């Protein structure tokens, strides 16, 4: 995996003239992974098996069928972008960030969320709102408000038309802002 990540970082730099942030590479690896069990993430396989080829193709497709953006969300602000999905088999939108250091926990298996900066992604079309995946058990997941992960992904199957992607945050942002990466792909 590390060798593949290094090659992705090199490819990103060749295409964009600069290296990607760690959150961008992490987001690309998770965004483009192949499911290995049930659809979506789970506590056993995570987001699935790394697909370095699809990640590299996403980097190459930036600006056409993919968007990779490194952005900053300021305190009290939201980020919104509109995407025309055309007639995509799948529209995926994800955010990834490197969270600020939190307070150390001493308990074992404490289920209390520890995100310092909790960002959220939502995708809307007319009155429909699409929520990100979240793990609910060892081998189960659902879609809802993810309070524990510094990566969130929304999948829309058989997407058609225009969608609005919105990134917001809960509470106060440590240091008044949070860098994040937004990745959007349209698979036809």
Coordinates of C-alpha atoms in Angstrom, one line a residue, residues 99-106 110 113-116:
X99 CA -8.1 16.5 12.3
X100 CA -6.5 18.6 15.0
X101 CA -4.9 16.7 17.9
X102 CA -7.4 15.8 20.6
X103 CA -7.3 15.0 24.3
X104 CA -5.8 11.6 25.1
X105 CA -8.3 9.0 26.4
X106 CA -7.4 6.4 29.0
X110 CA -14.6 4.2 24.8
X113 CA -16.5 10.6 19.5
X114 CA -13.2 12.3 19.6
X115 CA -13.1 14.5 16.5
X116 CA -11.9 17.9 17.3

